[in-house]
CSV table of C-alpha atoms in Angstrom, one decimal:
chain,number,residue,atom,x,y,z
A,1,MET,CA,-115.8,42.4,9.9
A,2,THR,CA,-114.2,39.9,12.2
A,3,SER,CA,-111.8,40.4,15.0
A,4,TYR,CA,-110.1,38.4,17.8
A,5,GLY,CA,-111.0,40.9,20.4
A,6,GLY,CA,-108.8,42.2,23.2
A,7,SER,CA,-106.6,45.3,23.1
A,8,PHE,CA,-106.0,45.0,19.3
A,9,GLN,CA,-109.7,45.3,18.6
A,10,ASP,CA,-109.8,48.5,20.7
A,11,ILE,CA,-106.9,49.9,18.7
A,12,LEU,CA,-108.5,48.8,15.4
A,13,ILE,CA,-111.6,50.8,16.2
A,14,VAL,CA,-109.8,54.0,17.1
A,15,THR,CA,-107.2,53.9,14.3
A,16,VAL,CA,-109.1,52.3,11.4
A,17,THR,CA,-112.8,51.6,11.6
A,18,ASP,CA,-114.0,54.9,13.2
A,19,PRO,CA,-111.9,57.1,10.9
A,20,PHE,CA,-113.2,55.0,7.9
A,21,THR,CA,-116.8,55.6,9.0
A,22,LYS,CA,-116.1,59.3,9.5
A,23,GLU,CA,-114.7,59.6,6.0
A,24,THR,CA,-117.2,57.4,4.1
A,25,ASP,CA,-120.4,57.2,6.3
A,26,ILE,CA,-120.0,53.4,6.1
A,27,LYS,CA,-120.5,51.8,9.6
A,28,VAL,CA,-118.3,48.9,10.4
A,29,THR,CA,-119.6,46.3,12.9
A,30,ILE,CA,-117.0,44.1,14.5
A,31,VAL,CA,-117.9,40.5,15.3
A,32,PRO,CA,-116.0,37.5,16.8
A,33,THR,CA,-114.2,35.4,14.3
A,34,PRO,CA,-116.2,32.2,13.6
A,35,ASP,CA,-114.8,28.8,12.8
A,36,ILE,CA,-114.3,28.4,9.0
A,37,ALA,CA,-116.9,25.6,9.1
A,38,LYS,CA,-119.5,28.1,10.1
A,39,LEU,CA,-118.6,30.3,7.1
A,40,LYS,CA,-118.9,27.2,4.9
A,41,ALA,CA,-122.4,26.5,6.2
A,42,GLN,CA,-123.5,30.1,5.7
A,43,GLU,CA,-122.3,30.0,2.1
A,44,LEU,CA,-124.0,26.7,1.4
A,45,MET,CA,-127.2,28.1,2.8
A,46,GLY,CA,-126.8,31.4,0.8
A,47,ASN,CA,-127.0,33.3,4.1
A,48,VAL,CA,-123.5,34.9,4.6
A,49,GLU,CA,-123.5,37.1,7.6
A,50,ILE,CA,-120.0,38.5,7.5
A,51,ASP,CA,-118.5,40.7,4.8
A,52,LEU,CA,-114.8,41.0,5.6
A,53,PHE,CA,-112.6,38.5,7.4
A,54,ALA,CA,-109.4,39.5,9.2
A,55,ILE,CA,-107.6,36.2,9.7
A,56,PRO,CA,-104.2,34.5,9.9
A,57,ASP,CA,-102.5,33.6,6.7
A,58,GLU,CA,-102.9,29.8,7.1
A,59,VAL,CA,-106.6,30.0,7.7
A,60,ALA,CA,-107.1,32.4,4.8
A,61,ALA,CA,-105.1,30.1,2.5
A,62,TYR,CA,-107.1,27.0,3.5
A,63,ALA,CA,-110.4,28.8,3.0
A,64,SER,CA,-109.2,30.1,-0.3
A,65,LYS,CA,-108.7,26.5,-1.6
A,66,GLN,CA,-112.3,25.8,-0.5
A,67,GLY,CA,-113.5,28.7,-2.7
A,68,PHE,CA,-114.8,30.8,0.2
A,69,TRP,CA,-113.5,34.2,-0.9
A,70,GLU,CA,-114.5,36.8,-3.5
A,71,LYS,CA,-111.9,38.1,-6.0
A,72,LEU,CA,-110.4,41.4,-4.9
A,73,ASP,CA,-110.4,44.5,-7.0
A,74,LEU,CA,-106.7,44.9,-7.1
A,75,SER,CA,-106.9,48.3,-8.9
A,76,MET,CA,-108.0,49.7,-5.5
A,77,PHE,CA,-104.6,48.9,-3.9
A,78,ASP,CA,-101.1,50.4,-4.2
A,79,ILE,CA,-99.4,47.1,-4.8
A,80,GLU,CA,-96.0,48.7,-5.2
A,81,ASP,CA,-96.2,49.9,-1.6
A,82,MET,CA,-96.8,46.4,-0.2
A,83,VAL,CA,-94.1,44.4,1.5
A,84,ILE,CA,-96.1,41.2,0.8
A,85,PRO,CA,-98.1,41.5,-2.4
A,86,PRO,CA,-101.7,40.4,-2.6
A,87,THR,CA,-103.1,37.4,-4.3
A,88,SER,CA,-106.3,37.6,-6.4
A,89,GLU,CA,-108.3,37.0,-3.1
A,90,LEU,CA,-106.1,37.9,-0.2
A,91,VAL,CA,-104.3,41.0,0.9
A,92,THR,CA,-101.9,41.2,3.9
A,93,SER,CA,-103.0,43.9,6.3
A,94,HIS,CA,-100.1,43.6,8.7
A,95,SER,CA,-98.0,40.9,10.5
A,96,TYR,CA,-98.3,39.9,14.1
A,97,VAL,CA,-95.3,38.8,16.2
A,98,GLY,CA,-95.7,35.7,18.4
A,99,GLY,CA,-93.3,34.9,21.2
A,100,LEU,CA,-92.8,34.4,24.9
A,101,ALA,CA,-94.0,36.6,27.7
A,102,TRP,CA,-93.6,36.6,31.5
A,103,ASP,CA,-94.1,38.9,34.5
A,104,PRO,CA,-90.8,40.7,35.2
A,105,LYS,CA,-91.7,41.2,38.8
A,106,LYS,CA,-91.8,37.4,39.3
A,107,HIS,CA,-88.9,36.3,37.1
A,108,ARG,CA,-85.4,37.6,36.9
A,109,PRO,CA,-83.8,37.7,33.4
A,110,GLU,CA,-82.1,34.3,34.0
A,111,ASP,CA,-85.3,32.7,35.3
A,112,HIS,CA,-87.5,32.8,32.2
A,113,PRO,CA,-87.4,31.2,28.8
A,114,ALA,CA,-86.5,33.6,25.9
A,115,ASN,CA,-86.6,31.2,22.9
A,116,PHE,CA,-88.6,28.1,22.1
A,117,ALA,CA,-85.9,25.6,23.1
A,118,GLU,CA,-86.0,27.2,26.5
A,119,TYR,CA,-89.8,27.2,26.6
A,120,PHE,CA,-89.8,23.5,26.1
A,121,ASP,CA,-87.0,23.0,28.7
A,122,LEU,CA,-89.1,22.1,31.8
A,123,LYS,CA,-86.1,21.2,33.9
A,124,LYS,CA,-84.4,24.5,33.5
A,125,PHE,CA,-87.6,26.6,33.5
A,126,PRO,CA,-90.3,24.8,35.4
A,127,GLY,CA,-93.7,26.3,35.5
A,128,ARG,CA,-97.2,26.5,34.0
A,129,ARG,CA,-97.4,27.5,30.3
A,130,THR,CA,-99.9,28.3,27.6
A,131,PHE,CA,-100.2,27.4,23.9
A,132,ARG,CA,-102.7,28.0,21.3
A,133,ASN,CA,-105.4,25.3,20.9
A,134,ARG,CA,-104.5,24.7,17.3
A,135,PRO,CA,-101.7,23.1,15.3
A,136,ASN,CA,-100.6,26.1,13.3
A,137,GLU,CA,-98.0,28.1,15.3
A,138,THR,CA,-97.9,25.3,17.9
A,139,LEU,CA,-96.2,22.7,15.7
A,140,GLU,CA,-93.8,25.2,14.2
A,141,ALA,CA,-92.7,26.3,17.7
A,142,ALA,CA,-92.2,22.7,18.7
A,143,LEU,CA,-89.9,22.0,15.8
A,144,LEU,CA,-87.9,25.2,16.4
A,145,ALA,CA,-87.6,24.1,20.0
A,146,ASP,CA,-86.2,20.7,18.8
A,147,GLY,CA,-83.4,22.5,16.8
A,148,VAL,CA,-84.9,22.6,13.3
A,149,LEU,CA,-83.7,25.7,11.5
A,150,PRO,CA,-86.3,28.1,10.4
A,151,LYS,CA,-85.3,27.6,6.7
A,152,ASN,CA,-86.0,23.9,7.1
A,153,ILE,CA,-89.3,24.0,9.0
A,154,TYR,CA,-91.5,23.4,6.0
A,155,PRO,CA,-92.9,20.9,5.1
A,156,LEU,CA,-93.5,20.2,8.8
A,157,ASP,CA,-92.3,16.9,10.3
A,158,ILE,CA,-95.6,16.3,11.9
A,159,ASN,CA,-94.7,13.2,13.9
A,160,ARG,CA,-91.5,14.8,15.2
A,161,ALA,CA,-93.5,17.9,16.3
A,162,PHE,CA,-96.0,15.8,18.2
A,163,ASP,CA,-93.2,13.9,19.9
A,164,VAL,CA,-91.7,17.2,21.0
A,165,LEU,CA,-95.1,18.4,22.2
A,166,ASP,CA,-95.4,15.3,24.3
A,167,ARG,CA,-92.5,16.5,26.4
A,168,ILE,CA,-94.2,19.8,27.3
A,169,LYS,CA,-97.8,18.7,27.5
A,170,PRO,CA,-97.9,18.2,31.3
A,171,SER,CA,-96.9,21.8,31.9
A,172,ILE,CA,-99.6,23.3,29.6
A,173,ALA,CA,-102.0,24.8,32.1
A,174,ALA,CA,-104.3,26.3,29.4
A,175,TRP,CA,-104.9,25.6,25.7
A,176,ILE,CA,-105.8,29.1,24.5
A,177,THR,CA,-108.8,29.7,22.2
A,178,ALA,CA,-109.4,33.4,23.1
A,179,THR,CA,-106.2,35.4,22.6
A,180,PRO,CA,-106.8,37.8,25.5
A,181,GLN,CA,-106.4,34.8,27.8
A,182,THR,CA,-102.7,34.6,27.0
A,183,ILE,CA,-102.3,37.9,28.8
A,184,SER,CA,-105.0,37.7,31.6
A,185,LEU,CA,-103.8,34.4,32.9
A,186,LEU,CA,-100.3,35.7,33.1
A,187,GLN,CA,-101.3,38.9,34.9
A,188,THR,CA,-103.4,37.0,37.5
A,189,GLY,CA,-100.5,34.6,38.2
A,190,GLU,CA,-102.5,31.5,37.0
A,191,ILE,CA,-99.6,30.7,34.6
A,192,ASP,CA,-95.9,31.4,34.7
A,193,PHE,CA,-95.0,31.8,31.1
A,194,SER,CA,-97.2,32.4,28.0
A,195,TYR,CA,-97.0,32.1,24.3
A,196,THR,CA,-98.6,35.3,23.1
A,197,TYR,CA,-98.1,38.4,20.9
A,198,ALA,CA,-95.9,41.4,21.1
A,199,SER,CA,-98.8,43.8,20.6
A,200,ARG,CA,-100.7,42.2,23.5
A,201,VAL,CA,-97.7,42.6,25.8
A,202,GLN,CA,-97.0,46.1,24.6
A,203,SER,CA,-100.6,47.1,25.7
A,204,THR,CA,-99.9,45.9,29.2
A,205,ASN,CA,-97.3,48.6,29.6
A,206,GLN,CA,-99.8,51.3,29.1
A,207,PRO,CA,-101.5,53.0,32.1
A,208,GLY,CA,-104.5,51.1,33.5
A,209,SER,CA,-103.7,47.8,31.7
A,210,GLY,CA,-102.9,45.7,34.8
A,211,ALA,CA,-99.5,44.2,35.6
A,212,PRO,CA,-96.9,45.2,32.9
A,213,LEU,CA,-95.4,42.2,31.2
A,214,SER,CA,-92.2,41.5,29.3
A,215,PHE,CA,-91.7,39.9,25.9
A,216,SER,CA,-88.7,38.2,24.2
A,217,PHE,CA,-87.6,39.2,20.7
A,218,GLU,CA,-84.8,36.5,20.7
A,219,GLN,CA,-87.0,34.2,18.6
A,220,ASN,CA,-90.4,34.9,17.1
A,221,LEU,CA,-93.0,33.6,14.8
A,222,ILE,CA,-94.0,36.3,12.3
A,223,GLY,CA,-97.5,35.8,11.1
A,224,PRO,CA,-99.0,37.7,8.1
A,225,GLU,CA,-102.7,38.7,8.8
A,226,LYS,CA,-105.0,38.7,5.8
A,227,LEU,CA,-108.1,40.5,4.7
A,228,ALA,CA,-110.6,38.5,2.7
A,229,VAL,CA,-114.1,39.3,1.4
A,230,ALA,CA,-116.5,36.4,1.9
A,231,LYS,CA,-118.1,35.0,-1.2
A,232,GLY,CA,-121.7,36.1,-1.2
A,233,ALA,CA,-121.0,39.0,1.2
A,234,PRO,CA,-124.1,41.2,1.5
A,235,ASN,CA,-121.9,44.3,1.5
A,236,LYS,CA,-119.2,43.2,-0.9
A,237,GLU,CA,-118.4,46.6,-2.4
A,238,LYS,CA,-118.2,48.4,0.9
A,239,ALA,CA,-116.0,45.6,2.2
A,240,MET,CA,-113.6,46.1,-0.7
A,241,LYS,CA,-113.5,49.8,-0.1
A,242,PHE,CA,-112.7,49.2,3.6
A,243,ALA,CA,-109.9,46.8,2.7
A,244,ALA,CA,-108.4,49.4,0.4
A,245,TYR,CA,-108.6,52.0,3.1
A,246,PHE,CA,-106.9,49.6,5.6
A,247,LEU,CA,-103.8,49.4,3.3
A,248,ARG,CA,-103.3,53.2,3.0
A,249,PRO,CA,-99.9,54.1,4.5
A,250,GLU,CA,-101.2,56.6,6.9
A,251,VAL,CA,-103.8,54.1,8.2
A,252,GLN,CA,-101.2,51.4,8.5
A,253,GLY,CA,-99.0,53.8,10.3
A,254,ARG,CA,-101.7,54.7,12.9
A,255,LEU,CA,-102.7,51.1,13.4
A,256,CYS,CA,-99.2,49.6,13.7
A,257,ASP,CA,-97.8,52.4,15.7
A,258,ALA,CA,-100.5,51.8,18.3
A,259,ALA,CA,-100.6,48.0,18.1
A,260,ALA,CA,-96.8,47.3,17.8
A,261,SER,CA,-97.5,45.3,14.6
A,262,VAL,CA,-95.4,45.1,11.4
A,263,PRO,CA,-97.1,47.2,8.7
A,264,ASN,CA,-97.5,45.8,5.2
A,265,SER,CA,-97.1,49.3,3.7
A,266,LYS,CA,-93.5,50.2,3.0
A,267,LYS,CA,-94.2,53.9,3.5
A,268,ALA,CA,-95.8,53.3,6.9
A,269,VAL,CA,-92.6,52.1,8.4
A,270,SER,CA,-91.2,55.6,8.6
A,271,MET,CA,-94.3,56.7,10.4
A,272,LEU,CA,-93.7,54.5,13.4
A,273,SER,CA,-92.4,56.1,16.6
A,274,PRO,CA,-89.1,55.0,18.1
A,275,GLU,CA,-91.1,53.6,21.1
A,276,THR,CA,-93.1,51.4,18.8
A,277,ARG,CA,-90.0,50.1,17.0
A,278,LYS,CA,-88.8,48.8,20.4
A,279,TRP,CA,-91.8,46.4,20.2
A,280,LEU,CA,-90.9,45.1,16.7
A,281,PRO,CA,-88.5,42.3,15.9
A,282,ASP,CA,-85.3,42.6,14.0
A,283,MET,CA,-86.5,41.0,10.7
A,284,SER,CA,-82.9,40.1,9.8
A,285,ASN,CA,-82.6,37.8,12.8
A,286,PRO,CA,-82.2,34.3,11.4
A,287,ASN,CA,-83.9,32.7,14.4
A,288,HIS,CA,-87.3,34.1,13.5
A,289,LEU,CA,-89.7,32.1,11.4
A,290,VAL,CA,-92.2,33.7,8.9
A,291,LEU,CA,-95.2,31.4,9.1
A,292,ASN,CA,-96.1,29.8,5.7
A,293,GLY,CA,-99.9,29.8,5.3
A,294,ALA,CA,-99.6,28.0,2.0
A,295,TYR,CA,-98.4,24.8,3.7
A,296,TRP,CA,-101.6,24.6,5.7
A,297,ILE,CA,-103.8,24.6,2.6
A,298,ASP,CA,-103.6,20.8,2.2
A,299,ASN,CA,-102.8,20.0,5.9
A,300,LEU,CA,-104.9,22.1,8.2
A,301,GLU,CA,-108.0,19.9,8.3
A,302,SER,CA,-106.2,16.6,8.9
A,303,VAL,CA,-103.6,17.9,11.3
A,304,SER,CA,-106.3,19.8,13.2
A,305,ARG,CA,-108.2,16.6,13.8
A,306,ARG,CA,-105.1,14.9,15.1
A,307,PHE,CA,-104.2,17.9,17.2
A,308,LYS,CA,-107.6,18.0,18.9
A,309,GLU,CA,-107.5,14.3,19.6
A,310,TRP,CA,-104.0,14.7,21.1
A,311,VAL,CA,-105.0,17.5,23.4
A,312,LEU,CA,-107.9,15.5,24.8
A,313,THR,CA,-105.8,12.3,25.5
């Protein structure tokens, strides 16, 4: 299966993959998440190397349209327990929480941005920043910064989003491809503020994790993470079994309690500790945006090309 590495992968191993292996004798090997183009090439060659993908909603939806996923055996899942129900090919494992982080030892409460409008305000909050090196999440954040209400974000006003990004581009010290960089660059002082994830920041507050960072829940991007079985996967049935195991309430509870993620199991919510709940957003906050992967089905490829060209110019 795939993973984006970092502290979340460490938690995934302890709370999900190792217990699964102990119960079933099925070993799970975690590999870096490849570009979807690489999966396409593998499928065309009939040489698929990865069984299960753990990927963001928008990438999963885009790949679904391309016909890259196997149909799931939905009888293996407790669909009534899911906050976000599955499709025929995709099941939500949990949701990540994107937002703004800083080093509290370097910035007083009034000296750091807490929402996207402030993150894009270079005059009030000067400093070096990060953003993901991809249009999804980045364009949504830009439009929120420009005053678009979450309910009106989709379909994205692409031209407006790039105009807004033009204003902040000089302050972007790093376009992030590897998620752990959003934390390491902040801890080493190479940047002042970072767009990152609550689970990543939560882990810095554990012993031996470097400088403890702070995270704002004033405004967040809520991103559903999907599990998908690659078409032609060499271990298809085992991958299906693992996906079903992943969605068990007790497994969701273990994972999300340790990773400060939002579980997709309704029953798992009550299993989270009070400390973990401090690292989860108030889902009733109207400032938050739940990312819409379906929008990117027809737009990811073309907007990604434009975004890559824009970054390089």
